[in-house]
């Protein structure tokens, strides 16, 4: 089951008129974007078990328009009747969205605290925040900084340092739509927004989109639908020296070939990245000074194969970052995303006969592009969790 949460900015500034669709308001544009997302998502067979939630910037509990118990019909009805009269309490609204997602996790045991992290035990959730990017405001005034409240009364919340989990990502559609059409034409690339919400999205493994036209909005919705995948986010960090340059690659013909190899299981690199995929490949293949692949936060796709009981299966968990002590009365808190280190030392694949193993696919990233550009499909780089040794 995939949980898709729409967090709509219902502050008064969403009453602003735009040039889109006969001078509609930003709130109308947000509602239309949600409806379009749902229609496109429902074309996929995997959407049959999706659960949709609708949250706003209002005070709790009025902020929950469609939660765990409401069906899609209730969701759509509440969406159509959304007013906007609250303040831009974005930090509190995002925190409440994570709290609602985490309310059942401790009782379900999906996080397996103290037993390692099992990627195949997941409750995939995507939060889509739609806002106008206006100043943040509360009853005490206007604030420039995005602040996420860290206090939490949910049982088990003290076992994770962050309010989110590794299978939860935040994406933000920031509507920078004006009252008159933009003079400059779209370049086809959607930049990240310059507001403080972008950093929060990046921390969870998501990203923000700065939208300045209706065409760009539709492009971002298509991109978001493609990002609804089963998986968990992991921090990858390089240790040791860089690998020696490969000897079997010529500079002239590797870029196009790597671009073709980046399509895996029907998934392609996101066309809305700040840099085009081709430019990024050129940086990785020809720019020796680029080190963005040394440390990156990316999702690994969890295969959707299921057992007879209907849920994904796997064999090996990712170790905890500590060694459990029998005498310890409490478990130390873990980071939301495990830190996996890799060494750029070429090794032969080691597959022991009759010993089961898990195989995961890493989403397109500077790291995957760097590895593919080396054209060494028969070698491996070993990974480990250093603190667990």
PDB file of N, CA and C in Angstrom, residues 46-92:
ATOM      1  N   UNK A  46      -0.889  -0.519  -9.881  1.00  0.00           N
ATOM      2  CA  UNK A  46      -0.457  -0.452  -8.488  1.00  0.00           C
ATOM      3  C   UNK A  46      -1.288   0.520  -7.662  1.00  0.00           C
ATOM      4  N   UNK A  47      -2.082   1.362  -8.314  1.00  0.00           N
ATOM      5  CA  UNK A  47      -2.858   2.369  -7.587  1.00  0.00           C
ATOM      6  C   UNK A  47      -4.100   1.794  -6.920  1.00  0.00           C
ATOM      7  N   UNK A  48      -4.398   0.531  -7.162  1.00  0.00           N
ATOM      8  CA  UNK A  48      -5.626  -0.047  -6.610  1.00  0.00           C
ATOM      9  C   UNK A  48      -5.616  -0.087  -5.091  1.00  0.00           C
ATOM     10  N   UNK A  49      -4.443  -0.136  -4.490  1.00  0.00           N
ATOM     11  CA  UNK A  49      -4.369  -0.197  -3.027  1.00  0.00           C
ATOM     12  C   UNK A  49      -3.801   1.093  -2.443  1.00  0.00           C
ATOM     13  N   UNK A  50      -3.809   2.170  -3.231  1.00  0.00           N
ATOM     14  CA  UNK A  50      -3.340   3.461  -2.721  1.00  0.00           C
ATOM     15  C   UNK A  50      -4.309   4.009  -1.680  1.00  0.00           C
ATOM     16  N   UNK A  51      -3.762   4.759  -0.742  1.00  0.00           N
ATOM     17  CA  UNK A  51      -4.599   5.477   0.227  1.00  0.00           C
ATOM     18  C   UNK A  51      -4.256   6.958   0.136  1.00  0.00           C
ATOM     19  N   UNK A  52      -5.292   7.779  -0.033  1.00  0.00           N
ATOM     20  CA  UNK A  52      -5.103   9.219  -0.168  1.00  0.00           C
ATOM     21  C   UNK A  52      -5.524   9.923   1.115  1.00  0.00           C
ATOM     22  N   UNK A  53      -4.720  10.903   1.517  1.00  0.00           N
ATOM     23  CA  UNK A  53      -5.034  11.736   2.668  1.00  0.00           C
ATOM     24  C   UNK A  53      -4.974  13.200   2.258  1.00  0.00           C
ATOM     25  N   UNK A  54      -5.815  13.999   2.889  1.00  0.00           N
ATOM     26  CA  UNK A  54      -5.874  15.429   2.596  1.00  0.00           C
ATOM     27  C   UNK A  54      -5.734  16.210   3.893  1.00  0.00           C
ATOM     28  N   UNK A  55      -4.669  17.017   3.970  1.00  0.00           N
ATOM     29  CA  UNK A  55      -4.394  17.833   5.150  1.00  0.00           C
ATOM     30  C   UNK A  55      -4.256  19.293   4.736  1.00  0.00           C
ATOM     31  N   UNK A  56      -4.496  20.182   5.686  1.00  0.00           N
ATOM     32  CA  UNK A  56      -4.392  21.615   5.418  1.00  0.00           C
ATOM     33  C   UNK A  56      -3.523  22.282   6.482  1.00  0.00           C
ATOM     34  N   UNK A  57      -3.417  23.604   6.405  1.00  0.00           N
ATOM     35  CA  UNK A  57      -2.627  24.375   7.358  1.00  0.00           C
ATOM     36  C   UNK A  57      -3.443  24.812   8.573  1.00  0.00           C
ATOM     37  N   UNK A  58      -4.657  24.314   8.718  1.00  0.00           N
ATOM     38  CA  UNK A  58      -5.484  24.687   9.859  1.00  0.00           C
ATOM     39  C   UNK A  58      -4.940  24.051  11.131  1.00  0.00           C
ATOM     40  N   UNK A  59      -5.476  24.487  12.261  1.00  0.00           N
ATOM     41  CA  UNK A  59      -5.073  23.925  13.538  1.00  0.00           C
ATOM     42  C   UNK A  59      -5.660  22.525  13.708  1.00  0.00           C
ATOM     43  N   UNK A  60      -4.926  21.688  14.419  1.00  0.00           N
ATOM     44  CA  UNK A  60      -5.391  20.325  14.679  1.00  0.00           C
ATOM     45  C   UNK A  60      -6.580  20.362  15.639  1.00  0.00           C
ATOM     46  N   UNK A  61      -7.580  19.496  15.448  1.00  0.00           N
ATOM     47  CA  UNK A  61      -7.708  18.413  14.468  1.00  0.00           C
ATOM     48  C   UNK A  61      -8.412  18.818  13.185  1.00  0.00           C
ATOM     49  N   UNK A  62      -8.739  20.120  13.031  1.00  0.00           N
ATOM     50  CA  UNK A  62      -9.466  20.558  11.839  1.00  0.00           C
ATOM     51  C   UNK A  62      -8.627  20.465  10.569  1.00  0.00           C
ATOM     52  N   UNK A  63      -7.316  20.255  10.733  1.00  0.00           N
ATOM     53  CA  UNK A  63      -6.454  20.165   9.555  1.00  0.00           C
ATOM     54  C   UNK A  63      -6.619  18.853   8.804  1.00  0.00           C
ATOM     55  N   UNK A  64      -7.212  17.849   9.426  1.00  0.00           N
ATOM     56  CA  UNK A  64      -7.380  16.535   8.792  1.00  0.00           C
ATOM     57  C   UNK A  64      -8.723  16.508   8.072  1.00  0.00           C
ATOM     58  N   UNK A  65      -8.699  16.623   6.767  1.00  0.00           N
ATOM     59  CA  UNK A  65      -9.920  16.571   5.968  1.00  0.00           C
ATOM     60  C   UNK A  65     -10.221  15.148   5.504  1.00  0.00           C
ATOM     61  N   UNK A  66      -9.200  14.385   5.229  1.00  0.00           N
ATOM     62  CA  UNK A  66      -9.359  12.972   4.868  1.00  0.00           C
ATOM     63  C   UNK A  66      -8.153  12.231   5.420  1.00  0.00           C
ATOM     64  N   UNK A  67      -8.391  11.334   6.374  1.00  0.00           N
ATOM     65  CA  UNK A  67      -7.296  10.637   7.046  1.00  0.00           C
ATOM     66  C   UNK A  67      -7.305   9.147   6.785  1.00  0.00           C
ATOM     67  N   UNK A  68      -7.019   8.370   7.831  1.00  0.00           N
ATOM     68  CA  UNK A  68      -6.900   6.919   7.697  1.00  0.00           C
ATOM     69  C   UNK A  68      -8.236   6.244   7.380  1.00  0.00           C
ATOM     70  N   UNK A  69      -9.340   6.819   7.822  1.00  0.00           N
ATOM     71  CA  UNK A  69     -10.634   6.139   7.709  1.00  0.00           C
ATOM     72  C   UNK A  69     -11.428   6.545   6.468  1.00  0.00           C
ATOM     73  N   UNK A  70     -11.104   7.675   5.853  1.00  0.00           N
ATOM     74  CA  UNK A  70     -11.909   8.184   4.747  1.00  0.00           C
ATOM     75  C   UNK A  70     -11.512   7.539   3.421  1.00  0.00           C
ATOM     76  N   UNK A  71     -12.492   7.358   2.532  1.00  0.00           N
ATOM     77  CA  UNK A  71     -12.239   6.775   1.221  1.00  0.00           C
ATOM     78  C   UNK A  71     -11.971   7.873   0.192  1.00  0.00           C
ATOM     79  N   UNK A  72     -11.772   7.456  -1.071  1.00  0.00           N
ATOM     80  CA  UNK A  72     -11.417   8.412  -2.118  1.00  0.00           C
ATOM     81  C   UNK A  72     -12.563   9.380  -2.411  1.00  0.00           C
ATOM     82  N   UNK A  73     -13.803   8.905  -2.313  1.00  0.00           N
ATOM     83  CA  UNK A  73     -14.945   9.790  -2.573  1.00  0.00           C
ATOM     84  C   UNK A  73     -14.991  10.926  -1.550  1.00  0.00           C
ATOM     85  N   UNK A  74     -14.769  10.599  -0.289  1.00  0.00           N
ATOM     86  CA  UNK A  74     -14.720  11.635   0.749  1.00  0.00           C
ATOM     87  C   UNK A  74     -13.552  12.582   0.511  1.00  0.00           C
ATOM     88  N   UNK A  75     -12.426  12.027   0.107  1.00  0.00           N
ATOM     89  CA  UNK A  75     -11.241  12.831  -0.201  1.00  0.00           C
ATOM     90  C   UNK A  75     -11.557  13.876  -1.272  1.00  0.00           C
ATOM     91  N   UNK A  76     -12.176  13.447  -2.376  1.00  0.00           N
ATOM     92  CA  UNK A  76     -12.467  14.363  -3.472  1.00  0.00           C
ATOM     93  C   UNK A  76     -13.503  15.411  -3.070  1.00  0.00           C
ATOM     94  N   UNK A  77     -14.474  15.027  -2.269  1.00  0.00           N
ATOM     95  CA  UNK A  77     -15.495  15.974  -1.829  1.00  0.00           C
ATOM     96  C   UNK A  77     -14.894  17.050  -0.917  1.00  0.00           C
ATOM     97  N   UNK A  78     -14.031  16.624   0.013  1.00  0.00           N
ATOM     98  CA  UNK A  78     -13.371  17.587   0.894  1.00  0.00           C
ATOM     99  C   UNK A  78     -12.445  18.512   0.110  1.00  0.00           C
ATOM    100  N   UNK A  79     -11.812  17.970  -0.919  1.00  0.00           N
ATOM    101  CA  UNK A  79     -10.920  18.786  -1.742  1.00  0.00           C
ATOM    102  C   UNK A  79     -11.686  19.915  -2.429  1.00  0.00           C
ATOM    103  N   UNK A  80     -12.845  19.608  -2.973  1.00  0.00           N
ATOM    104  CA  UNK A  80     -13.629  20.622  -3.682  1.00  0.00           C
ATOM    105  C   UNK A  80     -14.105  21.731  -2.750  1.00  0.00           C
ATOM    106  N   UNK A  81     -14.327  21.408  -1.488  1.00  0.00           N
ATOM    107  CA  UNK A  81     -14.888  22.376  -0.544  1.00  0.00           C
ATOM    108  C   UNK A  81     -13.838  23.069   0.319  1.00  0.00           C
ATOM    109  N   UNK A  82     -12.567  22.948  -0.041  1.00  0.00           N
ATOM    110  CA  UNK A  82     -11.514  23.563   0.771  1.00  0.00           C
ATOM    111  C   UNK A  82     -11.598  25.086   0.718  1.00  0.00           C
ATOM    112  N   UNK A  83     -11.657  25.755   1.869  1.00  0.00           N
ATOM    113  CA  UNK A  83     -11.538  27.217   1.903  1.00  0.00           C
ATOM    114  C   UNK A  83     -10.099  27.603   2.246  1.00  0.00           C
ATOM    115  N   UNK A  84      -9.786  28.864   2.190  1.00  0.00           N
ATOM    116  CA  UNK A  84      -8.459  29.309   2.627  1.00  0.00           C
ATOM    117  C   UNK A  84      -8.609  30.569   3.474  1.00  0.00           C
ATOM    118  N   UNK A  85      -8.326  30.412   4.742  1.00  0.00           N
ATOM    119  CA  UNK A  85      -8.443  31.536   5.671  1.00  0.00           C
ATOM    120  C   UNK A  85      -7.448  31.426   6.827  1.00  0.00           C
ATOM    121  N   UNK A  86      -6.595  30.412   6.814  1.00  0.00           N
ATOM    122  CA  UNK A  86      -5.666  30.212   7.926  1.00  0.00           C
ATOM    123  C   UNK A  86      -4.352  30.939   7.661  1.00  0.00           C
ATOM    124  N   UNK A  87      -3.372  30.691   8.525  1.00  0.00           N
ATOM    125  CA  UNK A  87      -2.047  31.296   8.381  1.00  0.00           C
ATOM    126  C   UNK A  87      -1.081  30.288   7.769  1.00  0.00           C
ATOM    127  N   UNK A  88       0.113  30.770   7.407  1.00  0.00           N
ATOM    128  CA  UNK A  88       1.106  29.918   6.748  1.00  0.00           C
ATOM    129  C   UNK A  88       1.984  29.254   7.798  1.00  0.00           C
ATOM    130  N   UNK A  89       1.397  28.365   8.570  1.00  0.00           N
ATOM    131  CA  UNK A  89       2.134  27.625   9.604  1.00  0.00           C
ATOM    132  C   UNK A  89       2.705  26.354   8.988  1.00  0.00           C
ATOM    133  N   UNK A  90       3.638  26.527   8.073  1.00  0.00           N
ATOM    134  CA  UNK A  90       4.126  25.403   7.288  1.00  0.00           C
ATOM    135  C   UNK A  90       4.878  24.379   8.129  1.00  0.00           C
ATOM    136  N   UNK A  91       5.744  24.827   9.021  1.00  0.00           N
ATOM    137  CA  UNK A  91       6.516  23.891   9.833  1.00  0.00           C
ATOM    138  C   UNK A  91       5.630  22.988  10.660  1.00  0.00           C
ATOM    139  N   UNK A  92       4.646  23.563  11.321  1.00  0.00           N
ATOM    140  CA  UNK A  92       3.724  22.772  12.132  1.00  0.00           C
ATOM    141  C   UNK A  92       2.894  21.839  11.264  1.00  0.00           C
TER     142      UNK A  92
END
